[in-house]
Structures are given as C-alpha cells and as structure tokens.
Short mmCIF file of C-alpha atoms in Angstrom, two decimals:
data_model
loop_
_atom_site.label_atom_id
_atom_site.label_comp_id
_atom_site.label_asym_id
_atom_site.label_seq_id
_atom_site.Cartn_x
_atom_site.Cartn_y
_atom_site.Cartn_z
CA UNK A 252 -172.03 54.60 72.05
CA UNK A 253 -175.44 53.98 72.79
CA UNK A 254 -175.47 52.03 76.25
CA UNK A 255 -175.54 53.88 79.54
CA UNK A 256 -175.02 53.30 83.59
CA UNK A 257 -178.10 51.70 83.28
CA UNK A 258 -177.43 49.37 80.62
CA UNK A 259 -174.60 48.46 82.42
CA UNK A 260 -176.24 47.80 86.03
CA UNK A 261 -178.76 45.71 83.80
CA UNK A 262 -176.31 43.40 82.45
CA UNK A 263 -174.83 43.25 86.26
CA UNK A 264 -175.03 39.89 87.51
CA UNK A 265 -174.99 41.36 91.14
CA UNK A 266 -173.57 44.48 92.89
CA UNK A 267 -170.49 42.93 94.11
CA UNK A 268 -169.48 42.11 90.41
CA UNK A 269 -170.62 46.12 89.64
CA UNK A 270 -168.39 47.45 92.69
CA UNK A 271 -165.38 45.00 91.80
CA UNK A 272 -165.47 46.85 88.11
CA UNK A 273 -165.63 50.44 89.45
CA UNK A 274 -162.37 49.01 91.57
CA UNK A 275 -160.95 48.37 88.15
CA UNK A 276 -161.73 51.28 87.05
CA UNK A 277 -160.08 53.76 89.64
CA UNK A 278 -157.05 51.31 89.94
CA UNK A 279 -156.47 52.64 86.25
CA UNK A 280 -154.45 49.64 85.52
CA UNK A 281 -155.69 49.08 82.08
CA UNK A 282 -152.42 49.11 80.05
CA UNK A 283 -154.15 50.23 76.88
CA UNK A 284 -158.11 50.90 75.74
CA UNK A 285 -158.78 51.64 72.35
CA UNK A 286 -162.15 51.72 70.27
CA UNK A 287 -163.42 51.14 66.87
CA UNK A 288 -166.26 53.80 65.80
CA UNK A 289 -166.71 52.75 62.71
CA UNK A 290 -167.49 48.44 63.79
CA UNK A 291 -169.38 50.20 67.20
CA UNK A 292 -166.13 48.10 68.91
CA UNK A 293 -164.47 48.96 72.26
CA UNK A 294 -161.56 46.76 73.47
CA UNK A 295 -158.65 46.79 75.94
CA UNK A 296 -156.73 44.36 78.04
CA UNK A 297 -156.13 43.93 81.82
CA UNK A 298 -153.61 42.88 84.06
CA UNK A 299 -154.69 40.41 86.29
CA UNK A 300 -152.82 37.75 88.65
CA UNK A 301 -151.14 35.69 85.66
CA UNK A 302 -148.65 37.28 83.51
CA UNK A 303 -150.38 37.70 80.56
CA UNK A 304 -153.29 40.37 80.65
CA UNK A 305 -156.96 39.49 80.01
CA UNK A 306 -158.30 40.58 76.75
CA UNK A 307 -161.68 41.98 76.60
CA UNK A 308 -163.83 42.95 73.25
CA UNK A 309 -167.46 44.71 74.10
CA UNK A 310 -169.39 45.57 70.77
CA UNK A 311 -171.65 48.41 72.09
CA UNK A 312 -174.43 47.49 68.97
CA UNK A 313 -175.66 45.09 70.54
CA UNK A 314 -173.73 44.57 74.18
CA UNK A 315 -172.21 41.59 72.93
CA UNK A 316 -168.76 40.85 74.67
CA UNK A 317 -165.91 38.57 75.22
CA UNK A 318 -163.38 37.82 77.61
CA UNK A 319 -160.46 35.42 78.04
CA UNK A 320 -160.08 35.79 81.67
CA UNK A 321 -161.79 32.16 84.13
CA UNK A 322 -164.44 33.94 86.01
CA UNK A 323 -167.71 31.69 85.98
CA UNK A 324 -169.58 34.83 86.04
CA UNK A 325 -171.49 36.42 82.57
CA UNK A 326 -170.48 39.61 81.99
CA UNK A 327 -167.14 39.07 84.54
CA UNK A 328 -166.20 42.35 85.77
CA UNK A 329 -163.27 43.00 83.30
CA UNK A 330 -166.49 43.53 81.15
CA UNK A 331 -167.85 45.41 83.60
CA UNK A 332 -165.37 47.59 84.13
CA UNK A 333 -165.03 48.47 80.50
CA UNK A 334 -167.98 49.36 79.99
CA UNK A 335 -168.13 51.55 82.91
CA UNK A 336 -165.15 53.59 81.54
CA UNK A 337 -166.59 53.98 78.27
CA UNK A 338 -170.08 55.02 79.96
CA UNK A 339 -168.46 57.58 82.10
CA UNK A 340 -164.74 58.83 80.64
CA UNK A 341 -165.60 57.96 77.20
CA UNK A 342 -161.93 60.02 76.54
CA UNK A 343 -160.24 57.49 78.18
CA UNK A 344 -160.44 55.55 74.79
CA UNK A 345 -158.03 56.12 71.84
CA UNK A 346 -159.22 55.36 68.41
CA UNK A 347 -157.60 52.49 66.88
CA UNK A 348 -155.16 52.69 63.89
CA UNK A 349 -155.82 48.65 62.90
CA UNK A 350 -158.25 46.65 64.87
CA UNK A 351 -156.03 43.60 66.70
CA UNK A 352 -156.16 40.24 65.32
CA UNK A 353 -157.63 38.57 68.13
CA UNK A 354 -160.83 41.23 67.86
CA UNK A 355 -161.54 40.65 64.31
CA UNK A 356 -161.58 36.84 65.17
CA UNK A 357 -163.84 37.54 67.59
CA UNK A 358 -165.82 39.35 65.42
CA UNK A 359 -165.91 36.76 62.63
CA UNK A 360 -166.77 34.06 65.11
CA UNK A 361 -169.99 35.49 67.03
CA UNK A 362 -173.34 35.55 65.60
CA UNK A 363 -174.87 39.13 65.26
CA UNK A 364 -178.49 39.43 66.15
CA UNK A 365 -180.45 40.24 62.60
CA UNK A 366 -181.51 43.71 64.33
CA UNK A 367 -178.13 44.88 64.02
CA UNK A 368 -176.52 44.79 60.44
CA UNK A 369 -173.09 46.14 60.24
CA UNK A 370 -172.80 49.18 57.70
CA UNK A 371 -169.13 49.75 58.35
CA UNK A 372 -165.94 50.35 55.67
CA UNK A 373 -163.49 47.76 56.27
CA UNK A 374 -160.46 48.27 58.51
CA UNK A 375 -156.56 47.93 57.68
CA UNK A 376 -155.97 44.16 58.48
CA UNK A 377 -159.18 42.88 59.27
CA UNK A 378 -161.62 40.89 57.69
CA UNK A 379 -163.97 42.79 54.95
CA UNK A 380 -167.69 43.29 56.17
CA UNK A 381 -168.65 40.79 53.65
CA UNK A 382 -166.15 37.93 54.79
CA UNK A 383 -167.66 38.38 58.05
CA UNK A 384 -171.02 38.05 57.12
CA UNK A 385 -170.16 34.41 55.33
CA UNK A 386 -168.95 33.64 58.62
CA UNK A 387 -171.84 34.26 60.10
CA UNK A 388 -173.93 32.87 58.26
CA UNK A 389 -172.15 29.37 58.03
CA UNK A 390 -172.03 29.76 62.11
CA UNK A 391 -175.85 30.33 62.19
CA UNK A 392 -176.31 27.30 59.94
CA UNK A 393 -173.95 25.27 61.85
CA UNK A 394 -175.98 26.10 65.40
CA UNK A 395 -179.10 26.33 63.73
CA UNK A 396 -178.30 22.32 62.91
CA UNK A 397 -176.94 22.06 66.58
CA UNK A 398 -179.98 23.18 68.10
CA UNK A 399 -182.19 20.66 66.14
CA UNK A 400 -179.97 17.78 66.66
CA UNK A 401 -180.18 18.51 70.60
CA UNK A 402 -183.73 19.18 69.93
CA UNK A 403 -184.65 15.85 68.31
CA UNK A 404 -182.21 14.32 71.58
CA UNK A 405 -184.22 15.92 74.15
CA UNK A 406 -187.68 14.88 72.41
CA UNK A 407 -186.26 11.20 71.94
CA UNK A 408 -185.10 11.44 75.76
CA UNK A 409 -188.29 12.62 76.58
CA UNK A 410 -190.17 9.48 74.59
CA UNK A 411 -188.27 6.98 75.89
CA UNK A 412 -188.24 7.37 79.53
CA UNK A 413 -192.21 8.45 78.96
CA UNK A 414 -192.41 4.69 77.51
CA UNK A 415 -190.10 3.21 80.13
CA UNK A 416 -192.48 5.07 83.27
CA UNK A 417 -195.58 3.67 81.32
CA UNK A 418 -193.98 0.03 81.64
CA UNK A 419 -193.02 0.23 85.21
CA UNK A 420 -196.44 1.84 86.29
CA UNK A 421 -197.93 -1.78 84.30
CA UNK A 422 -195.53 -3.76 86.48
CA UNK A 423 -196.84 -1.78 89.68
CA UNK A 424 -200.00 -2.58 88.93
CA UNK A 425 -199.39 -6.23 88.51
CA UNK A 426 -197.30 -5.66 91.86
CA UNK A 427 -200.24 -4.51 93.59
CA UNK A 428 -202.54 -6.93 92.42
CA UNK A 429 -200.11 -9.83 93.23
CA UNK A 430 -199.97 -8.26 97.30
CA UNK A 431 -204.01 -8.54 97.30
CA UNK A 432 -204.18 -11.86 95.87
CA UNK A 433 -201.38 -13.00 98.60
CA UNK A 434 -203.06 -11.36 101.25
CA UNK A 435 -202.36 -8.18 103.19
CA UNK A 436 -201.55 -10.08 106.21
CA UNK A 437 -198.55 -11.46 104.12
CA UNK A 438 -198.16 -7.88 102.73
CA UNK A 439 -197.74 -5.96 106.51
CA UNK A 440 -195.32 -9.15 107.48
CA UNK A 441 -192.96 -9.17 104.86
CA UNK A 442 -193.69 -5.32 103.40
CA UNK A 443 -189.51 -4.32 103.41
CA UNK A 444 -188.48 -6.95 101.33
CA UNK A 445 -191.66 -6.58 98.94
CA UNK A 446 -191.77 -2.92 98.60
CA UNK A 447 -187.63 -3.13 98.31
CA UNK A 448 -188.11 -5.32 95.21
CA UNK A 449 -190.35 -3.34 93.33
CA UNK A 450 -188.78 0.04 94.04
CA UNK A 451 -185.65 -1.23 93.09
CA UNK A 452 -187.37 -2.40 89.46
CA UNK A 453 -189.21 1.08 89.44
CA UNK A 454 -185.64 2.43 89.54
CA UNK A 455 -184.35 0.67 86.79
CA UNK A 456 -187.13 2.00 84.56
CA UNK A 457 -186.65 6.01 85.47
CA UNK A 458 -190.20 5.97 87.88
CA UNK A 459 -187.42 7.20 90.42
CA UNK A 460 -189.83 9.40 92.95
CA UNK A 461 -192.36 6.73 92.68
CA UNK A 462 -189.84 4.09 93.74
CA UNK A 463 -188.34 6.09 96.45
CA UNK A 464 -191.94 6.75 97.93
CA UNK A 465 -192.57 2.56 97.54
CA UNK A 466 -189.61 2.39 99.98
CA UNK A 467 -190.55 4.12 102.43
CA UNK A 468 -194.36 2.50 103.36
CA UNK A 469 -192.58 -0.20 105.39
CA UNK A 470 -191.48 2.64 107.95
CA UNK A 471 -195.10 4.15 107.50
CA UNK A 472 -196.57 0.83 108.45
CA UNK A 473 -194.56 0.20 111.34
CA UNK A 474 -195.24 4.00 113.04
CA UNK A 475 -199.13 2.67 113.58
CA UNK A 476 -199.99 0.23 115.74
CA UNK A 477 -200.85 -3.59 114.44
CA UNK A 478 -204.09 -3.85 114.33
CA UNK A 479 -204.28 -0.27 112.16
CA UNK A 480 -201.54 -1.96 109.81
CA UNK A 481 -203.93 -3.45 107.26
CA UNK A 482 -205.84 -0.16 107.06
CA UNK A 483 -202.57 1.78 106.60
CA UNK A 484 -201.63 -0.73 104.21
CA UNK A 485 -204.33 -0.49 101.94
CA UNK A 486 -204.81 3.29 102.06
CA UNK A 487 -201.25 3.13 101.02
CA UNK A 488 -202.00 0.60 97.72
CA UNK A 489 -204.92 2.75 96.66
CA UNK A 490 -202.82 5.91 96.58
CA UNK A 491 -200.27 4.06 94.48
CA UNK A 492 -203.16 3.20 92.28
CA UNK A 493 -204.98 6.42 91.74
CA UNK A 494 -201.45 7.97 91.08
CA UNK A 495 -200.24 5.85 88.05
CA UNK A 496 -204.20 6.42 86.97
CA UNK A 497 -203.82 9.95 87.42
CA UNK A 498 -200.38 9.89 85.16
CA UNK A 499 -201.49 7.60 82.19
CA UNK A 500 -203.87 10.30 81.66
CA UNK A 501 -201.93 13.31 81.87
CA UNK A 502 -198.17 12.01 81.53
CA UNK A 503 -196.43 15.82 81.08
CA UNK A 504 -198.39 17.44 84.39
CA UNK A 505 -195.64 18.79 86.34
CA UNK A 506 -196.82 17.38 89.43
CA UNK A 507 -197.55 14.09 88.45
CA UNK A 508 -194.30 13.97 86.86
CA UNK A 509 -192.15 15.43 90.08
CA UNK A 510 -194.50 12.31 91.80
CA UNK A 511 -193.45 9.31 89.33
CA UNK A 512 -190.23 10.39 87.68
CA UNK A 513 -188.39 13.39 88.25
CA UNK A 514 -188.77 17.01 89.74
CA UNK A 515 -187.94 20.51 88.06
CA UNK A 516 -185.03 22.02 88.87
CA UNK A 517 -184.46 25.29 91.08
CA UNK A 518 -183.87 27.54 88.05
CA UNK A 519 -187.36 25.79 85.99
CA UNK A 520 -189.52 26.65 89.01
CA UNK A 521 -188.33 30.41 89.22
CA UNK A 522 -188.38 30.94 85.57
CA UNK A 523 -192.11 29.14 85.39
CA UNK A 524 -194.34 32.51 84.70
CA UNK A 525 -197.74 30.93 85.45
CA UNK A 526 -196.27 29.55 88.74
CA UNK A 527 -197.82 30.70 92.06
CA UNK A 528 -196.00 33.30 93.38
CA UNK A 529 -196.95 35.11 97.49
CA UNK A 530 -195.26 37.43 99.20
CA UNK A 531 -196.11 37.83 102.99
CA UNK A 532 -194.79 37.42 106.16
CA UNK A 533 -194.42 33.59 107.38
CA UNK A 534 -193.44 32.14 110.47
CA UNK A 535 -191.34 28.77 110.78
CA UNK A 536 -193.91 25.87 112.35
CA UNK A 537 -191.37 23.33 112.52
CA UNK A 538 -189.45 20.64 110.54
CA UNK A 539 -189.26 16.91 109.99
CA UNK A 540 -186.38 15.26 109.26
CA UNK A 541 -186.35 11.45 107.97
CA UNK A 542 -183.75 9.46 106.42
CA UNK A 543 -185.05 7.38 103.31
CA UNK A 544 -184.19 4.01 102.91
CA UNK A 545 -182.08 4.96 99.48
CA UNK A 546 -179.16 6.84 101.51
CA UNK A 547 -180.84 10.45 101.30
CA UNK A 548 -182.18 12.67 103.73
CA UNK A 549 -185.78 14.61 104.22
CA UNK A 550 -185.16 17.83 105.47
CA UNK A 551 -188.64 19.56 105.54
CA UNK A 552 -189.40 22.77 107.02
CA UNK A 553 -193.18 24.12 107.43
CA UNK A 554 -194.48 27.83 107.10
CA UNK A 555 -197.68 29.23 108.11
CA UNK A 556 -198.87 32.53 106.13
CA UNK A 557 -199.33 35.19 108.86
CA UNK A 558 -201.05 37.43 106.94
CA UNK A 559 -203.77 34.93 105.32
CA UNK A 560 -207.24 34.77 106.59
CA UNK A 561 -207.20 31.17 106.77
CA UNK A 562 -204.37 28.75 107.55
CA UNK A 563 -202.16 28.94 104.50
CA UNK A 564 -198.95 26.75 104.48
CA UNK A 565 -195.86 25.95 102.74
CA UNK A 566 -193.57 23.18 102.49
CA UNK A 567 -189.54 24.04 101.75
CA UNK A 568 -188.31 20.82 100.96
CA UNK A 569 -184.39 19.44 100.70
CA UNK A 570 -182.79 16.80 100.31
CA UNK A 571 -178.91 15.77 100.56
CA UNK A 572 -176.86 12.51 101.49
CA UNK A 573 -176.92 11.27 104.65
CA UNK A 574 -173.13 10.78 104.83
CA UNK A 575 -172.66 14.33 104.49
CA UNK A 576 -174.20 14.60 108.37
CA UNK A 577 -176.87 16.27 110.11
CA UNK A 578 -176.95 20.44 108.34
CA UNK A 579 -177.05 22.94 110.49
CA UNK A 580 -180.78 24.20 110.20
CA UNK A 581 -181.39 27.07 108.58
CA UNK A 582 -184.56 28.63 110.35
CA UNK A 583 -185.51 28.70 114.18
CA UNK A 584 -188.56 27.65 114.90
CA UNK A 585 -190.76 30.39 115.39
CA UNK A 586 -188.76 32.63 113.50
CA UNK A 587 -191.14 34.96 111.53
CA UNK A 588 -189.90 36.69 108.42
CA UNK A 589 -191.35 38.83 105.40
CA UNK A 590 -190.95 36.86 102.04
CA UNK A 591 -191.75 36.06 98.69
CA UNK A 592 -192.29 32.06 97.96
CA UNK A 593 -192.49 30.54 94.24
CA UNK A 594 -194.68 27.38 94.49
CA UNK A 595 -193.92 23.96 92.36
CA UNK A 596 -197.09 23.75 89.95
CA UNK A 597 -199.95 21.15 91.46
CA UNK A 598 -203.71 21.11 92.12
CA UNK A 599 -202.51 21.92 95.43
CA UNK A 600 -200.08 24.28 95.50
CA UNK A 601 -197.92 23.64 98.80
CA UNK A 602 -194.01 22.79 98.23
CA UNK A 603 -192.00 26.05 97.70
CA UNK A 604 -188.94 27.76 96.88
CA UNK A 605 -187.75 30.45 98.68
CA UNK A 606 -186.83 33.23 96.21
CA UNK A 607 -186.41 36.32 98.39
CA UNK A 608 -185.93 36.96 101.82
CA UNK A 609 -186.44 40.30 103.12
CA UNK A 610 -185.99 40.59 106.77
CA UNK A 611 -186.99 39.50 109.94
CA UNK A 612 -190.02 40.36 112.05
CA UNK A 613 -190.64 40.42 115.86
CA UNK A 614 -192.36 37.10 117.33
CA UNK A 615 -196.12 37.42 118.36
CA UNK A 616 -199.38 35.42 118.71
CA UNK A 617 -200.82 33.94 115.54
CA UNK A 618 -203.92 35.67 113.83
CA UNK A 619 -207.37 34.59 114.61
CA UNK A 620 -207.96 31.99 112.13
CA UNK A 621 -211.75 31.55 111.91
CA UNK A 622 -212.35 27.76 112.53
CA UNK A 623 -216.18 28.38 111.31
CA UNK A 624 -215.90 24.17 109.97
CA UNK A 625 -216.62 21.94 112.65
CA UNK A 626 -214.76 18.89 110.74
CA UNK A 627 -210.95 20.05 111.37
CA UNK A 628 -209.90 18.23 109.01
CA UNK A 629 -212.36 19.78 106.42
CA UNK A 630 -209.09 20.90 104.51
CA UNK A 631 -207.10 17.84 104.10
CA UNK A 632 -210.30 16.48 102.75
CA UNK A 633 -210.60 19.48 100.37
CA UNK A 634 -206.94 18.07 99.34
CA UNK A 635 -207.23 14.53 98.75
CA UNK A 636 -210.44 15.57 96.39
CA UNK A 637 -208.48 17.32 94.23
CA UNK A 638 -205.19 15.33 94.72
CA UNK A 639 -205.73 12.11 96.40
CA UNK A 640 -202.56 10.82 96.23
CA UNK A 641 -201.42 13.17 98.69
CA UNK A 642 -199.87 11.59 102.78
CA UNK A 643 -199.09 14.47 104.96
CA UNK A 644 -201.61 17.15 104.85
CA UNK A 645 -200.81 20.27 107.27
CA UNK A 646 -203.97 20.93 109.28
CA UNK A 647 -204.71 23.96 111.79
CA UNK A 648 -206.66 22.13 114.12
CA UNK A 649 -209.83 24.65 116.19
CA UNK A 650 -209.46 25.06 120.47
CA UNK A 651 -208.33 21.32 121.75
CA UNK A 652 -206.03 19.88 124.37
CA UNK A 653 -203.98 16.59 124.42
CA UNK A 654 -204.82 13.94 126.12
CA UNK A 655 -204.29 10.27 127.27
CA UNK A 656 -206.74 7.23 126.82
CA UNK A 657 -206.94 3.70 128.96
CA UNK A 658 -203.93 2.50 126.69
CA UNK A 659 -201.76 5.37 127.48
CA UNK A 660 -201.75 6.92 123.92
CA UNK A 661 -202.21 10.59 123.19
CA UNK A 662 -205.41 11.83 121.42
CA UNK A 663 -206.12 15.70 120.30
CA UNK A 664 -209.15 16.41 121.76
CA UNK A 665 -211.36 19.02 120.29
CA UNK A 666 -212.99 21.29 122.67
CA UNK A 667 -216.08 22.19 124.68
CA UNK A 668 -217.32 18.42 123.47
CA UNK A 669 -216.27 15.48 125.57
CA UNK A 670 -217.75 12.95 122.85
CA UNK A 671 -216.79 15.27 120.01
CA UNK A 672 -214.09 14.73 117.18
CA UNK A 673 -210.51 13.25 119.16
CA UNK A 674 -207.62 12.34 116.73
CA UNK A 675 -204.30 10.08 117.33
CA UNK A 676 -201.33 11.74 117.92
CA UNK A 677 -198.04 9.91 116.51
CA UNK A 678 -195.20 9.84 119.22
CA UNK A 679 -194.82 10.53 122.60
CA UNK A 680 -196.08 13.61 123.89
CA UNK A 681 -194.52 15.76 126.70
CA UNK A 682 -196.11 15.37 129.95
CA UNK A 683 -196.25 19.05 130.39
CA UNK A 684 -198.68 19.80 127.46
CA UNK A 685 -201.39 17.13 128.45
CA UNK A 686 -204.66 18.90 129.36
CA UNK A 687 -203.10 22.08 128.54
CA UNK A 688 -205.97 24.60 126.60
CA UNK A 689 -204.56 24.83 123.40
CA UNK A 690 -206.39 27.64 121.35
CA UNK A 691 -204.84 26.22 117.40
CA UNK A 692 -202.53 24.07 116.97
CA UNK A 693 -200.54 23.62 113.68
CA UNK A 694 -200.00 19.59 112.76
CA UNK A 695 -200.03 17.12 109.81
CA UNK A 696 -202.38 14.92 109.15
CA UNK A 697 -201.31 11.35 107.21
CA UNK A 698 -204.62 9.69 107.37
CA UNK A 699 -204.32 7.89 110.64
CA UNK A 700 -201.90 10.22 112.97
CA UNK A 701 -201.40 13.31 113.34
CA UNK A 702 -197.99 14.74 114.10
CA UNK A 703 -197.77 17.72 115.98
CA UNK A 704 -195.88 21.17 114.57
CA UNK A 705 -196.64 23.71 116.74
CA UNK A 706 -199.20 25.22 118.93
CA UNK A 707 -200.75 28.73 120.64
CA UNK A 708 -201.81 28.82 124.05
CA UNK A 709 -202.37 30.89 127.19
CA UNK A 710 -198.55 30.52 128.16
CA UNK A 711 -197.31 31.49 124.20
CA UNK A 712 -196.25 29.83 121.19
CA UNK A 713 -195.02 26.10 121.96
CA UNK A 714 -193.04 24.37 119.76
CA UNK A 715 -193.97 21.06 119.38
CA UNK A 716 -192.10 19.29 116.37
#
C-alpha cells in the first residue's frame, strides 16, 4: 500500500471528519474488510443507521474511492476510516478469494488517471484488465465530449449576456442623455420613478449590480440637502458614465464586471492565486446597514489594519433578504482580532473575504498614523484617479473636532486652523462629542458627506457609526 497517516490527513476534509473515522475504527464494527493486492484494491462495508451496510471501495494506486453511504462530505469518513485501518493494522484485512460484483463495477466505471496503468492478472469473476480498459476509454470519450459541450455552453453564456450588458450600457447612455436634455431640476424631482425605470430595464438585460446601484441614487439624493441635490445628481450621472466607459473597454475585468453584472463567488475569490492576500491584526470601525430598494439588505462592516503604517482598510460586505430580519452582528465594534483577509481583484483593492480567523486581541489606542498630507482627503482622491467610479471612500481624517455652524449642521473641523479645511458630516451628531479634541477619526467620504465610523480621543476609542 503506498499511502500513509499523512496521505490520509491530506485527503481529510477537516478534523472532525478524521476523529469520526478513528471512532469507526475502534468501534470495530466493520462486518468484513478484505483487499485485492494484485488490482492495489481495499474494500469493506459498514453498518450504519439503515439496515443495509455502506459499501466502501478505496483503490490505494491512486486514492481513488467510493462510497454508497449520503454524507455531502468528499472522502466521508467510512472512507476515512478505511483507510486509517489499512494505514495502521494493515492485518486487519483478509485477502479476497473473488473480488465482489459491486467492486469490479466500480472499477469498470471510474476513469484511472494515465499515471497509473493497471498491470494486474485478472481475478475469478471479474472483468479482464482489458475489458476494463475499453471501459475506460469509452468513459473518457464520453466526458471528454461532456466537458466540451459544457464548455462551448459556458462560452455561449458568457457571449450572450456580454452582448446583452453592451446593449443595456447603450440604453443607459441614451438614459442619461435624455435626464440632461430634460433638465436636472426635473431629474432631482421625479429621480425614484426615473432611476426605477431604467434599473428595472438594466435588469432585464443581466447589468444586475449596475441596476441595483441606479436604484439606490434617489435615497443618495435625498440624504443632502436641496440646494446640493443638482451637484449630487450630476456627480452621480458622471460616475455612471465613466463606468460603462471603463467596461466597453475592458468587459472581462473582475471589478468592472462585479460593478455592471455579477460578482465572483466565495469559493472564486479564495481560489484566485494572484488575489491580494494580508494577514494582520484588524480592529472592527463600525458597520452600515441599508436596505436597497430591490428587497435586499447592506450589511457592511469596516476594518482598519493595526499593524499598517498608514490607514489601511477593508470592507466585509453581505448581503441577505430583508424578510429574513435584522442578523445578529457578527463583530463588536472595537473588537480587534489577528487575521488573514483575501481581497476581490480591483485597482483598489478594498472589499474582502475573511478566510481565517485566528484569535482575539486586547483593545488599545490606534497607532500613530502619520497625517504628513495636509489635504485629508488626499486618499480618496488617490482612489477616484485610479477608479473613479468609486462613492464611499474610507478616510482617516488628521487632529479635528465636530462642530456646529449658524444652520445647526455638523462640520469636521480640522485642527489648529480656524479657516482651514471643515467637511459636512451626514446625520445628527451626539451632543456630547461636539468640540471634543479628536486626535483621528475613521469616516467615509461619498463626495459631499462624510459619515462618521469611529474615532480616538483623550477619553478612548468612541464609537461613532
């Protein structure tokens, strides 16, 4: 036999399923475990809940295996388990007079890798080395035709809703063009049953992230006072613009793509090699959670890079129906932990998956960023170079205080200048924090407000979101 314990912890898909075999193992309630030298076969069957016992073929060439018994889980422990006993009491095997039926079908059925020829004399009852091999080939003809037929799908998929995207990005266009000509007065007035329109035509021709952002500028308009609307508004058009720009040219980027059509999956992210990968320790800033206009709901929650010399963030974002109700959430704010993020793919590299946590660390002051730029917002500007199409930029903003004007709206002031840089703040703003020294404070930034995260000052952390 020529796998080991550590083959067998390899082909483990976790330490529970490893533990549940050794179980197996001791329980000794395999009612019979033969092997097959000569076809490099072990077999054996186990009594589980039902009344007939699973069957379980491992061929220890190659580590193929099989098993009849429901578990969702590749090897199942019954596989497992086998394996273990043949790794460690390889005498608990007897060698087999005639190899069972339903192992030779198995056999006959699965595809051997081209590595591993058999060189074997055939068995009493079984099929000849040679029968098998016609079986194997016609089974690696019939997937090899499989594969290209799902191939050719995938690539005609692929075409198609490219071509469909391209069309609805013409009709945005022509959407956009039509809200100039009309006015933008007419626009701010009547932008929910516009911008409802057009994302629900963007929908119907697979631009699905695209339409969903669409919907939601009405709510962006109406967070900004009137006379800021028409700003807002067209900052809002010319994003739209320099997005379906930015995707004619380069219609497979990632990012684009997550931005216009659809996003990669969990498992595409984590398997990407070239994507950005950092392990550190992060603290929790805050979250923001919206619901969308098309029944879902935003759950975003920020992270600040403890152990980067500059303000380095992260963005884990969810999303999930909003009749399922509010989830619980699943970080504190404030809570700081050590570990390792995988980030989507973009000129920017700022949403995030969380692929291992590692444990928790103690709470503390933040590091002393160096705010050596006198523009704070010197960093969303580096962003919207690169990636204009971006709307909330996170921002560590230099020493600053809140405070009030005439109006009785709240302002970020920056420090030690009285006629120096003063940003909106979206909101209301406890009464507590105004004219408070604030020595950083963590926010994001969409252009015209800023909406506050988190923030260090003489007193502590305060959490502001």
């Amino acid at each position: 036999m020529d796998f080991d314990l550590k083959t067998i912890e390899a082909l483990a898909p976790d330490q529970a399923s490893l533990s549940a075999a050794s179980r197996l193992t001791r329980q000794s309630n395999w009612p019979r475990l033969e092997k097959n030298e000569q076809l490099a076969l072990i077999w054996g069957e186990c009594q589980g809940s039902g009344s007939n016992p699973y069957r379980v073929v491992v061929d220890t060439g190659d580590h193929g295996y099989k098993c009849t018994c429901p578990s969702r889980k590749f090897p199942c422990k019954h596989t497992l388990a086998l394996m273990w006993i043949a790794a460690t009491t390889p005498a608990s095997f007897a060698a087999a007079g005639a190899t069972p039926e339903w192992v030779n079908d198995w056999l006959g059925r699965r595809r051997k890798t081209a590595s591993q020829p058999l060189e074997t004399r055939p068995v009493a009852g079984s099929k000849s080395i040679s029968e098998a091999a016609q079986d194997d080939e016609r089974v690696v003809v019939e997937d090899a035709a499989s594969v290209e037929r799902r191939e050719t799908a995938q690539r005609k998929r692929a075409d198609d809703t490219r071509s469909s995207v391209s069309a609805a990005l013409d009709e945005l266009d022509q959407w956009i063009a039509d809200q100039l000509r009309l006015g933008l007065a007419g626009f701010v007035d009547n932008s929910s049953d516009r911008c409802r329109r057009i994302a629900a035509r963007l929908v119907d021709m697979k631009a699905t992230a695209l339409a969903g952002r669409i919907d939601e500028i009405p709510s962006r308009l109406m967070a900004v006072r009137n006379e800021e609307r028409p700003d807002m508004a067209i900052r809002e058009l010319g994003q739209l613009v320099l997005l379906a720009k930015a995707w004619r040219s380069a219609p497979d980027d990632p990012e684009l793509k997550r931005l216009v059509s659809t996003s990669e999956s969990r498992e595409q992210v984590l398997a990407n090699p070239d994507a950005t990968q950092i392990e550190s320790v992060w603290e929790a800033l805050g979250e923001k959670i919206e619901s969308r206009r098309d029944g879902l709901v935003s759950h975003s929650t920020w992270l600040l890079d403890l152990n980067s010399a500059t303000p380095q963030f992260a963005l884990l974002l969810d999303f999930f129906p909003a009749s399922a109700g509010r989830r619980s959430n699943a970080f504190k704010s404030g809570a700081r932990f050590e570990a390792r993020l995988v980030f989507y793919p973009a000129r920017q590299p700022l949403r995030a998956l969380l692929a291992d946590r590692k444990g928790d660390i103690a709470s503390g002051d933040w590091p002393d960023f160096s705010f050596g730029v006198s523009d704070p917002l010197a960093d969303h500007g580096a962003r919207q170079d690169t990636a204009p199409w971006i709307t909330d930029s996170p921002v560590m903003l230099p020493p600053g205080a809140v405070l009030l004007d005439d109006r009785g709206a709240s302002w970020w002031q920056a420090a030690g200048d009285p006629h120096g840089i003063a940003l909106p703040i979206a909101g209301t703003i406890n009464a507590t924090l105004l004219g408070l020294n604030l020595s950083a404070t963590a926010a994001l930034w969409n252009g015209s407000r800023l909406d506050l995260l988190a923030a260090q000052s003489g007193f502590g952390r305060l959490d502001l979101s």
